[in-house]
């Protein structure tokens, strides 16, 4: 309340306040506010509760496993259906093209990209918790799968000798066998990734994505974009290169590209460059005028249709030897079991792919969940993608997650729920069963160019580095290290290296305040553990306070003798040595542990000495860098009389060498005891 004024009518002094309130400790506060004592349940009661079943509990579990039961009954048909249809059609057209393009990254025939853009949506529709993400292939994940495919089924494995008309033998690649083997590998690792994600979901370890910090993900995806660019550059140029994997593979690929750049196919190069320029320009227009354009211009689809028509009309394959898609199968393949024998060779890569695919999907999903005010269940997302990848792997697909650009299209065109996703799957289905043949004349360089044009957003992340450097140099270093490591070591090893580096930076950033040590005790302190406590204090602070005190006394006595002899001068600022005389005190301290009368303090020895500077006597006085020692007693439930006596001695020892001792977070019952210790120590 404000302090009142005097009775003479003067105005009160409104600048001063008197505040009166009770001072609480934790037990008193809990008692006054009627804290309810929680009685822990027995093991039998917990088991009964877990195993019990009721109608309400069954409905709750079912809705958790099938989120569609939660949102579909609340679907606003009149408000949302038209928007979802428009969004689904637009997203489906983009998904069709991206499925074809990303198949090149996996090193499988492009038709299998259509399967990968179709099947995962069918299961995620029922199991997923995000209403806006577009499920399907993503370039980073596709490239990681492609690395496994190329390492397990390189071209060299399928060389065969054939005779030409001149009778000379030549080595050719059995393309049919190679592609069949690569499809099996891609679908098998997809199946294995699904199993891992499903296990992670049931074990409730969705928290694992927390360890993938934003700087780490940014550096990793930028490096992946660079890897994707190099892998597609050789397709745009249509030059022969070997397939490299592992450490420095990107460097070897670039060397091969420049070595064979003279063999560039001009028709493919022109088509690729035109596609990149047109796509990037129109995408920029879509971004700048997104509030005025009701539906983004589907430039990839338009360019693809035009390019396929030109290739068919001009017959680019025969006239200019252009590389074209050639064959897109119509209809579906029957489901096939995975090659379980390959699991051992790909388990490490499958683990990293499972985590990266999940992290990308959840990160994108959380952005739109926050925007539209609903929640994403991380563990359910693991289950949803796990089942989706298991289901998709049986139908010769490669790993699904979400694509940023495709999800942006689904959201920006008005998508409200996964109804838009299932409609986009219908558009892909039409391409699979009816329109696939129309895209067979399409040049592969056009598809590669579409992939490159979609990397712009990932490359733009490099401009995050200056901002990170201003905000946190450690985070900027994580970004740069992860990016460089992923480029040099490959995506799987690079991600692991970046994760280890990020964790190390967290450890290194945990720095104690200079001159302060904080010791936490997590048990009662009593006669049985007090000696161990004293030992732990010595090891933590790095010196024995009693020995330091004794050594200082010994040095002070020698300094006092030199002062009496006129060899040293004592001033209020310290000690001055008389350099003109021989200092007889410079003898070695042969017995550093000699306790000769050192524990008896004298009032004669009252000289100001900087104990961390070089002393004018040869006494080994341990350096003390501390000025404060803090005991955290938050978890100490009681102290017996022995512990109180020893703690009193410990406090006294540190106070005598100018190290202040503080006690923090003590319980209410211990206040009087701890204050007694401190008062006794300070009064000495």
XYZ file of C-alpha atoms in Angstrom:
684
model
C 0.000 0.000 0.000
C 1.172 3.551 -0.518
C 2.655 5.338 2.467
C 0.224 7.964 3.794
C 0.934 11.664 4.127
C 1.004 13.801 7.315
C -1.961 15.402 9.000
C -1.103 18.893 7.775
C -2.776 18.317 4.453
C 0.472 17.733 2.581
C 0.291 15.362 -0.329
C 1.332 11.807 0.500
C 4.650 10.517 -0.792
C 3.427 8.281 -3.610
C 6.894 7.113 -4.557
C 7.261 4.747 -1.569
C 5.423 1.488 -0.891
C 5.256 -0.782 2.120
C 4.835 -4.414 1.115
C 3.900 -6.975 3.738
C 3.569 -10.667 2.962
C 4.509 -13.923 4.669
C 7.789 -15.627 3.844
C 7.224 -19.243 2.831
C 9.388 -22.271 2.686
C 8.245 -25.196 0.577
C 6.667 -27.379 3.308
C 4.778 -24.402 4.805
C 3.494 -23.320 1.380
C 2.306 -26.849 0.564
C 0.613 -27.184 3.966
C -1.196 -23.851 3.717
C -2.363 -24.549 0.170
C -3.634 -28.007 1.094
C -1.392 -30.140 -1.035
C -2.958 -33.515 -1.617
C -0.786 -36.460 -0.737
C -0.523 -38.817 -3.706
C -0.572 -42.413 -2.525
C 1.459 -44.539 -4.950
C -0.447 -47.437 -6.415
C 0.750 -50.960 -5.940
C 2.082 -53.025 -8.830
C -1.101 -55.059 -8.837
C -3.264 -51.929 -9.101
C -1.166 -50.562 -11.960
C -1.349 -53.862 -13.854
C -5.099 -54.042 -13.317
C -5.561 -50.511 -14.633
C -3.393 -51.186 -17.678
C -5.074 -54.477 -18.540
C -8.604 -53.382 -17.777
C -10.926 -52.689 -20.668
C -13.954 -50.508 -20.935
C -16.000 -49.120 -23.794
C -14.614 -45.626 -23.229
C -11.039 -46.845 -23.093
C -11.481 -48.967 -26.222
C -12.836 -45.955 -28.136
C -9.971 -43.783 -26.918
C -7.321 -46.333 -27.978
C -8.998 -46.814 -31.361
C -9.104 -43.059 -32.009
C -5.438 -42.793 -31.035
C -4.431 -45.492 -33.529
C -6.832 -44.232 -36.216
C -6.925 -40.405 -36.018
C -9.309 -40.325 -38.980
C -12.078 -41.312 -36.539
C -11.435 -38.065 -34.700
C -11.463 -35.575 -37.575
C -13.636 -37.185 -40.278
C -16.937 -37.016 -38.309
C -16.243 -33.286 -37.814
C -15.582 -32.702 -41.520
C -17.377 -29.598 -42.827
C -18.523 -30.782 -46.233
C -19.964 -27.483 -47.480
C -16.986 -25.402 -46.341
C -14.066 -27.715 -47.063
C -14.927 -30.166 -49.840
C -14.457 -27.829 -52.822
C -11.160 -26.540 -51.427
C -9.915 -30.085 -50.829
C -10.860 -31.136 -54.370
C -9.017 -28.192 -55.954
C -6.031 -28.790 -53.674
C -6.031 -32.535 -54.349
C -6.028 -32.109 -58.124
C -3.207 -29.542 -58.040
C -1.125 -31.603 -55.606
C -1.762 -34.795 -57.572
C -0.358 -33.282 -60.771
C 2.787 -32.162 -58.925
C 3.073 -35.507 -57.117
C 2.893 -37.391 -60.430
C 5.772 -35.452 -61.891
C 7.871 -35.503 -58.707
C 7.357 -39.245 -58.406
C 8.849 -39.716 -61.872
C 11.693 -37.290 -61.155
C 12.686 -38.628 -57.742
C 12.846 -42.166 -59.100
C 16.014 -41.024 -60.882
C 17.556 -40.330 -57.466
C 16.769 -43.858 -56.316
C 18.269 -45.297 -59.532
C 15.137 -47.294 -60.384
C 12.909 -47.069 -63.485
C 10.822 -43.896 -63.335
C 7.516 -45.767 -63.335
C 8.190 -46.923 -59.783
C 8.152 -43.305 -58.718
C 4.437 -43.217 -59.535
C 3.841 -46.151 -57.191
C 5.781 -44.301 -54.472
C 3.577 -41.248 -54.956
C 0.400 -43.326 -54.652
C 0.562 -46.142 -52.080
C 1.871 -44.295 -48.971
C -1.058 -41.862 -49.026
C -3.599 -44.690 -48.741
C -2.455 -45.734 -45.269
C -1.428 -42.319 -43.975
C -4.968 -41.105 -44.698
C -6.235 -43.356 -41.888
C -3.245 -43.253 -39.497
C -1.625 -39.821 -39.792
C -2.204 -36.880 -37.463
C -1.215 -34.075 -39.856
C -4.007 -32.666 -42.000
C -1.816 -30.816 -44.473
C 1.379 -32.694 -45.369
C 1.548 -34.367 -48.774
C 2.959 -37.855 -48.262
C 5.319 -39.292 -50.858
C 8.913 -39.090 -52.122
C 11.371 -36.405 -51.006
C 14.716 -35.741 -52.759
C 16.956 -36.066 -49.675
C 15.430 -39.358 -48.583
C 15.291 -40.628 -52.166
C 18.991 -39.905 -52.571
C 19.781 -41.762 -49.334
C 17.853 -44.772 -50.620
C 19.625 -44.441 -53.971
C 23.009 -44.554 -52.231
C 22.125 -47.940 -50.758
C 20.769 -49.160 -54.092
C 23.902 -48.138 -56.014
C 26.252 -49.589 -53.411
C 24.490 -52.964 -53.410
C 23.755 -53.128 -57.162
C 26.431 -51.179 -59.073
C 26.616 -51.353 -62.869
C 29.801 -53.427 -62.669
C 27.828 -56.276 -61.114
C 25.765 -56.663 -64.303
C 28.443 -56.584 -66.983
C 28.093 -59.195 -69.690
C 29.977 -59.930 -72.864
C 28.211 -59.799 -76.239
C 29.368 -60.186 -79.836
C 28.637 -57.590 -82.496
C 28.399 -58.036 -86.266
C 32.158 -57.654 -86.730
C 32.817 -60.608 -84.463
C 34.410 -58.485 -81.726
C 33.305 -58.999 -78.128
C 32.213 -56.005 -76.099
C 31.110 -55.488 -72.513
C 27.553 -54.277 -72.025
C 25.250 -53.923 -69.017
C 22.309 -56.243 -68.510
C 19.889 -53.386 -67.862
C 16.838 -55.594 -67.254
C 18.562 -57.627 -64.531
C 20.127 -54.533 -63.002
C 16.837 -52.644 -62.769
C 15.027 -55.676 -61.338
C 17.699 -56.064 -58.647
C 17.599 -52.369 -57.802
C 13.817 -52.386 -57.431
C 14.097 -55.296 -54.983
C 16.744 -53.454 -52.947
C 14.736 -50.212 -52.867
C 11.534 -51.941 -51.807
C 13.382 -54.055 -49.215
C 14.987 -51.065 -47.524
C 11.593 -49.322 -47.605
C 10.088 -52.322 -45.815
C 12.926 -52.304 -43.250
C 12.590 -48.547 -42.676
C 8.875 -49.098 -42.051
C 9.607 -51.812 -39.481
C 12.063 -49.546 -37.640
C 9.627 -46.626 -37.628
C 6.823 -48.850 -36.382
C 9.017 -50.147 -33.544
C 10.043 -46.587 -32.635
C 6.389 -45.597 -32.515
C 5.315 -48.472 -30.255
C 8.296 -47.823 -27.965
C 7.147 -44.196 -27.642
C 10.486 -42.710 -28.668
C 9.192 -39.934 -30.874
C 11.370 -37.663 -28.718
C 14.423 -38.833 -30.676
C 13.787 -36.121 -33.247
C 14.565 -33.506 -30.572
C 18.249 -34.325 -30.968
C 18.105 -33.180 -34.586
C 18.496 -29.459 -33.941
C 17.441 -26.937 -36.577
C 21.067 -25.973 -37.453
C 21.930 -29.653 -37.884
C 18.909 -30.309 -40.118
C 19.630 -27.139 -42.103
C 23.250 -28.092 -42.758
C 22.303 -31.668 -43.581
C 19.539 -30.786 -46.043
C 21.733 -28.182 -47.756
C 24.468 -30.794 -48.213
C 21.833 -33.210 -49.489
C 20.667 -30.587 -51.974
C 24.231 -30.310 -53.246
C 24.443 -34.106 -53.528
C 21.129 -34.163 -55.407
C 22.313 -31.399 -57.737
C 25.480 -33.299 -58.682
C 23.567 -36.542 -59.184
C 21.126 -34.816 -61.557
C 23.770 -32.735 -63.321
C 25.114 -35.795 -65.113
C 21.575 -36.575 -66.334
C 21.045 -33.031 -67.612
C 24.353 -33.248 -69.501
C 23.760 -36.919 -70.401
C 27.446 -37.786 -69.896
C 28.717 -41.233 -68.829
C 29.974 -41.518 -65.248
C 30.652 -44.319 -62.833
C 28.424 -44.769 -59.790
C 30.306 -43.793 -56.638
C 29.207 -44.182 -53.033
C 30.652 -43.424 -49.640
C 33.407 -41.009 -48.684
C 34.305 -38.424 -51.360
C 31.824 -39.962 -53.814
C 30.572 -36.520 -54.813
C 34.121 -35.408 -55.655
C 34.727 -38.470 -57.811
C 31.404 -37.904 -59.599
C 32.308 -34.283 -60.374
C 35.697 -35.391 -61.704
C 33.988 -37.882 -64.026
C 31.500 -35.253 -65.211
C 34.203 -32.731 -66.121
C 36.379 -35.449 -67.631
C 33.559 -36.476 -70.002
C 31.959 -33.072 -70.475
C 32.979 -33.126 -74.137
C 30.391 -35.879 -74.663
C 27.526 -33.657 -73.502
C 24.280 -34.223 -75.403
C 23.275 -30.758 -76.621
C 19.578 -31.616 -76.982
C 19.375 -32.818 -73.372
C 21.405 -29.850 -72.110
C 19.165 -27.287 -73.850
C 15.982 -29.001 -72.628
C 17.347 -29.156 -69.070
C 18.490 -25.522 -68.942
C 15.207 -24.245 -70.382
C 13.265 -26.313 -67.847
C 15.333 -24.969 -64.919
C 14.975 -21.345 -65.995
C 11.252 -21.539 -66.754
C 10.409 -23.433 -63.559
C 12.404 -21.092 -61.326
C 10.938 -17.952 -62.917
C 7.345 -19.170 -62.643
C 7.917 -20.391 -59.068
C 9.155 -16.924 -58.184
C 5.991 -15.468 -59.711
C 3.893 -17.915 -57.691
C 5.650 -16.842 -54.486
C 5.402 -13.112 -55.111
C 1.776 -13.122 -56.197
C 0.480 -15.998 -54.083
C -2.166 -13.734 -52.530
C -3.508 -12.717 -55.941
C -3.266 -16.061 -57.754
C -6.008 -18.421 -56.493
C -4.103 -21.527 -57.597
C -0.297 -21.662 -58.125
C 0.677 -22.219 -61.741
C 1.610 -25.959 -62.025
C 4.643 -25.138 -64.139
C 6.331 -28.525 -63.709
C 3.283 -30.249 -65.169
C 3.018 -27.782 -68.066
C 6.725 -28.043 -68.901
C 6.601 -31.834 -68.739
C 3.627 -32.092 -71.100
C 5.159 -29.635 -73.577
C 8.578 -31.343 -73.419
C 7.043 -34.790 -73.954
C 5.114 -33.482 -76.959
C 8.199 -31.869 -78.505
C 10.286 -34.984 -77.923
C 7.638 -37.169 -79.537
C 7.078 -34.821 -82.505
C 10.753 -34.202 -83.293
C 11.847 -37.756 -82.347
C 14.746 -36.493 -80.253
C 15.900 -39.991 -79.312
C 16.668 -41.098 -82.885
C 17.790 -37.780 -84.347
C 19.860 -36.459 -81.413
C 20.398 -39.563 -79.257
C 18.568 -37.891 -76.366
C 17.993 -39.905 -73.214
C 14.261 -40.510 -72.761
C 12.090 -42.340 -70.221
C 11.229 -45.041 -72.809
C 8.978 -47.276 -70.715
C 6.391 -46.607 -68.021
C 4.406 -49.725 -67.077
C 0.632 -49.420 -66.920
C -1.280 -50.830 -63.976
C 0.123 -52.303 -60.781
C 2.567 -55.034 -59.912
C 1.480 -57.772 -57.489
C 2.818 -57.385 -53.923
C 6.163 -59.034 -53.237
C 7.784 -60.001 -49.919
C 11.036 -58.225 -48.995
C 14.441 -59.857 -49.464
C 15.017 -60.522 -45.763
C 18.539 -61.762 -46.479
C 19.527 -58.174 -47.327
C 18.450 -56.727 -43.969
C 21.867 -57.192 -42.408
C 23.612 -55.240 -45.170
C 21.295 -52.249 -44.978
C 20.249 -51.983 -41.315
C 22.589 -49.060 -40.505
C 21.457 -47.062 -43.539
C 17.821 -47.941 -42.864
C 18.134 -46.544 -39.338
C 19.415 -43.167 -40.529
C 16.829 -43.026 -43.344
C 14.030 -43.828 -40.885
C 15.066 -40.992 -38.572
C 15.636 -38.436 -41.342
C 12.351 -39.264 -43.113
C 10.447 -38.971 -39.833
C 12.208 -35.751 -38.820
C 11.401 -34.066 -42.133
C 7.737 -35.091 -42.027
C 7.201 -34.072 -38.398
C 9.053 -30.768 -38.832
C 6.899 -29.782 -41.797
C 3.755 -31.092 -40.124
C 4.374 -29.041 -36.967
C 4.673 -25.847 -39.002
C 1.158 -26.235 -40.404
C -0.244 -27.659 -37.158
C 0.865 -24.498 -35.379
C -0.553 -22.323 -38.151
C -3.971 -24.008 -38.016
C -4.060 -24.700 -34.271
C -4.064 -28.480 -33.939
C -1.623 -31.001 -32.485
C 0.796 -33.467 -34.082
C 1.357 -36.733 -32.192
C 5.032 -37.625 -32.731
C 4.702 -41.283 -31.728
C 1.598 -41.787 -33.873
C 3.467 -40.237 -36.818
C 6.154 -42.889 -36.380
C 3.445 -45.565 -36.490
C 1.698 -43.975 -39.482
C 4.851 -43.709 -41.588
C 6.026 -47.115 -40.411
C 2.874 -48.842 -41.637
C 2.872 -46.731 -44.805
C 6.418 -47.773 -45.687
C 5.766 -51.428 -44.882
C 2.675 -51.347 -47.076
C 4.469 -49.427 -49.822
C 7.529 -51.672 -49.712
C 5.343 -54.631 -50.584
C 4.314 -52.825 -53.793
C 7.829 -52.003 -55.046
C 7.912 -48.425 -53.730
C 10.747 -46.468 -52.151
C 10.691 -44.641 -48.811
C 7.984 -42.026 -48.272
C 8.033 -38.902 -46.146
C 6.799 -35.478 -47.264
C 8.084 -32.915 -49.734
C 8.196 -29.259 -48.746
C 7.183 -27.947 -52.157
C 4.379 -30.465 -52.592
C 3.012 -29.784 -49.107
C 3.155 -26.052 -49.791
C 1.060 -26.606 -52.918
C -1.492 -28.682 -50.974
C -1.828 -26.016 -48.273
C -1.686 -22.928 -50.481
C -4.375 -24.222 -52.859
C -6.828 -24.519 -49.972
C -6.285 -28.036 -48.626
C -8.032 -28.463 -45.272
C -7.646 -32.175 -44.495
C -6.184 -35.388 -45.844
C -9.208 -35.602 -48.150
C -6.998 -33.478 -50.425
C -4.263 -36.088 -50.038
C -6.511 -38.975 -51.048
C -7.737 -36.994 -54.079
C -4.122 -36.332 -55.104
C -3.569 -40.101 -54.894
C -6.502 -40.480 -57.304
C -4.765 -38.198 -59.808
C -1.598 -40.290 -59.544
C -3.737 -43.415 -60.021
C -5.055 -42.017 -63.307
C -1.483 -41.455 -64.468
C -0.562 -45.023 -63.524
C -3.405 -46.766 -65.298
C -4.001 -44.458 -68.274
C -1.552 -41.621 -68.871
C 1.817 -43.214 -68.204
C 2.380 -44.162 -71.838
C 2.034 -40.526 -72.909
C 5.138 -39.619 -70.885
C 7.429 -42.269 -72.382
C 8.990 -39.846 -74.953
C 9.884 -37.399 -72.144
C 13.590 -36.596 -71.829
C 15.208 -37.608 -68.545
C 17.054 -34.299 -68.527
C 13.694 -32.540 -68.119
C 12.890 -34.623 -65.054
C 16.371 -33.968 -63.655
C 15.910 -30.256 -64.299
C 12.597 -30.311 -62.401
C 14.431 -31.842 -59.427
C 17.140 -29.158 -59.592
C 14.575 -26.350 -59.830
C 12.912 -27.627 -56.645
C 16.213 -27.406 -54.729
C 16.154 -23.614 -54.593
C 14.595 -23.449 -51.136
C 17.128 -25.900 -49.733
C 20.067 -24.003 -51.226
C 18.710 -20.720 -49.832
C 19.272 -22.108 -46.339
C 22.927 -21.161 -46.694
C 21.903 -17.583 -45.900
C 20.931 -18.796 -42.421
C 24.615 -19.092 -41.505
C 25.322 -15.338 -41.027
C 22.189 -15.009 -38.915
C 23.164 -18.033 -36.820
C 26.694 -16.657 -36.411
C 25.284 -13.436 -34.958
C 22.936 -15.294 -32.636
C 25.087 -18.284 -31.617
C 28.499 -19.140 -33.008
C 28.147 -22.721 -31.769
C 24.922 -23.231 -33.762
C 26.562 -21.752 -36.854
C 29.471 -24.186 -36.435
C 27.005 -27.092 -36.162
C 25.407 -26.012 -39.456
C 28.729 -25.660 -41.287
C 30.268 -28.842 -39.847
C 27.210 -30.979 -40.658
C 27.033 -29.588 -44.182
C 30.725 -30.198 -44.942
C 30.712 -33.634 -43.278
C 27.635 -34.723 -45.238
C 29.192 -33.582 -48.528
C 32.524 -35.302 -47.890
C 31.477 -38.430 -45.962
C 28.097 -39.053 -47.550
C 24.662 -38.400 -46.102
C 24.494 -41.247 -43.584
C 27.958 -40.802 -42.048
C 27.637 -37.025 -42.351
C 24.414 -37.026 -40.346
C 26.031 -39.149 -37.639
C 29.097 -36.902 -37.516
C 26.909 -33.805 -37.307
C 24.839 -35.308 -34.488
C 27.961 -36.193 -32.470
C 29.405 -32.724 -33.066
C 26.141 -31.065 -31.982
C 26.074 -33.076 -28.755
C 29.705 -32.176 -28.080
C 28.942 -28.485 -28.462
C 26.203 -28.871 -25.861
C 28.682 -30.427 -23.437
C 31.312 -27.763 -24.106
C 28.775 -24.969 -23.593
C 28.103 -26.179 -20.022
C 30.714 -23.947 -18.394
C 30.998 -23.234 -14.691
C 31.171 -19.586 -13.624
C 34.766 -18.549 -13.165
C 35.899 -18.906 -9.568
C 32.773 -20.813 -8.476
C 32.221 -24.497 -7.759
C 28.748 -25.944 -7.182
C 28.439 -29.318 -5.425
C 25.114 -31.136 -5.309
C 24.343 -33.835 -2.750
C 21.615 -36.331 -3.598
C 21.284 -38.248 -0.315
C 21.147 -37.722 3.442
C 24.480 -36.747 5.032
C 25.351 -38.828 8.086
C 28.214 -40.638 9.791
C 28.497 -43.408 7.168
C 29.062 -41.213 4.126
C 30.642 -38.078 5.531
C 34.226 -39.256 4.842
C 33.335 -39.991 1.251
C 31.788 -36.548 1.027
C 35.030 -34.916 2.197
C 36.987 -36.871 -0.422
C 34.576 -35.859 -3.170
C 34.885 -32.196 -2.168
C 38.690 -32.382 -2.446
C 38.561 -34.074 -5.838
C 35.979 -31.579 -7.133
C 37.725 -28.382 -6.055
C 41.169 -29.787 -6.883
C 42.951 -29.057 -3.608
C 42.968 -29.805 0.137
C 41.869 -26.669 1.971
C 43.750 -27.632 5.161
C 46.999 -28.244 3.269
C 46.653 -24.908 1.464
C 46.181 -23.158 4.798
C 49.235 -24.830 6.327
C 51.420 -24.015 3.320
C 50.345 -20.402 3.412
C 51.279 -20.171 7.100
C 54.711 -21.644 6.392
C 55.303 -19.171 3.555
C 54.116 -16.268 5.716
C 56.576 -17.107 8.475
C 59.475 -17.159 6.024
C 58.324 -13.893 4.495
C 58.091 -12.371 7.981
C 61.651 -13.367 8.775
C 62.892 -11.761 5.545
C 61.018 -8.580 6.368
C 62.617 -8.413 9.833
C 66.038 -8.868 8.212
C 65.303 -6.117 5.694
C 65.403 -8.492 2.735
C 61.733 -7.743 1.834
C 59.476 -4.766 2.247
C 55.801 -5.038 3.141
C 53.401 -2.391 1.899
C 49.630 -2.116 1.903
C 49.655 -3.340 -1.719
C 51.776 -6.417 -1.088
C 55.456 -7.425 -0.797
C 58.443 -5.781 -2.508
C 61.683 -7.730 -2.847
C 64.990 -5.923 -2.344
C 66.742 -7.057 -5.513
C 70.095 -5.675 -4.337
C 70.517 -8.379 -1.693
C 70.717 -12.124 -1.804
C 67.409 -13.639 -0.848
C 68.224 -16.388 1.610
C 64.650 -17.641 1.578
C 64.948 -19.136 -1.928
C 65.514 -22.701 -0.798
C 63.542 -25.706 -2.027
C 60.669 -26.947 0.067
C 62.078 -30.435 0.550
C 59.251 -31.648 2.763
C 56.034 -30.162 1.348
C 53.897 -32.024 3.853
C 55.882 -30.877 6.934
C 53.222 -29.722 9.431
C 55.694 -28.092 11.802
C 53.550 -25.847 13.998
C 51.695 -24.652 10.919
C 48.218 -25.207 12.256
C 48.781 -22.663 15.037
C 47.899 -19.262 13.628
C 49.768 -16.221 14.940
C 48.703 -12.597 14.949
C 52.216 -11.614 13.925
C 51.700 -13.006 10.439
C 49.396 -10.314 9.037
C 50.840 -9.539 5.616
C 48.895 -8.910 2.384
C 49.982 -11.599 -0.109
C 48.701 -12.480 -3.574
C 48.744 -16.267 -3.254
C 48.217 -16.856 -6.966
C 51.253 -14.759 -7.935
C 54.905 -15.799 -7.764
C 56.070 -15.857 -4.151
C 59.487 -14.567 -2.933
C 60.061 -17.836 -1.025
C 60.402 -21.403 -2.226
C 57.345 -22.901 -0.573
C 54.988 -24.974 -2.727
C 51.708 -23.233 -1.962
C 48.869 -24.751 -4.046
C 47.052 -22.266 -6.244
C 43.409 -21.576 -5.387
C 41.299 -20.269 -8.254
C 38.027 -20.336 -6.291
C 36.384 -17.495 -4.471
C 33.026 -19.217 -3.789
C 31.893 -22.759 -3.011
C 28.160 -23.560 -3.161
C 26.595 -26.656 -1.592
C 23.270 -27.596 -3.211
C 21.313 -29.340 -0.431
C 18.036 -29.608 -2.349
C 17.999 -33.418 -2.104
C 19.432 -33.712 1.430
C 16.629 -34.975 3.651
C 18.537 -34.880 6.969
C 21.961 -34.484 8.602
C 23.061 -36.186 11.812
C 25.291 -34.626 14.508
C 28.466 -36.127 13.016
C 27.699 -34.605 9.625
C 26.959 -31.227 11.223
C 30.284 -31.263 13.056
C 32.271 -32.237 9.951
C 30.454 -29.705 7.751
C 31.305 -27.043 10.308
C 34.985 -27.996 9.974
C 34.799 -28.004 6.167
C 33.237 -24.549 6.076
C 35.881 -23.248 8.495
C 38.743 -24.661 6.395
C 37.536 -22.954 3.234
C 36.759 -19.669 4.952
C 40.341 -19.514 6.278
C 41.721 -19.545 2.732
C 39.302 -16.845 1.575
C 36.798 -19.132 -0.154
C 33.263 -18.177 0.800
C 30.860 -21.079 1.383
C 27.140 -20.907 0.623
C 24.319 -23.392 1.146
C 21.416 -23.430 -1.309
C 18.031 -25.186 -1.611
C 18.015 -26.629 1.907
C 14.779 -28.111 3.257
C 12.738 -26.271 5.889
C 13.649 -28.649 8.722
C 17.340 -28.104 8.101
C 17.325 -24.289 8.142
C 18.357 -23.917 11.778
C 21.130 -26.510 11.461
C 22.627 -24.984 8.344
C 22.461 -21.469 9.723
C 24.217 -22.702 12.831
C 27.021 -24.119 10.681
C 27.427 -20.884 8.747
C 27.235 -18.667 11.845
C 29.826 -20.735 13.647
C 32.148 -20.680 10.641
C 31.843 -16.936 10.128
C 32.278 -16.148 13.813
C 35.626 -17.910 13.874
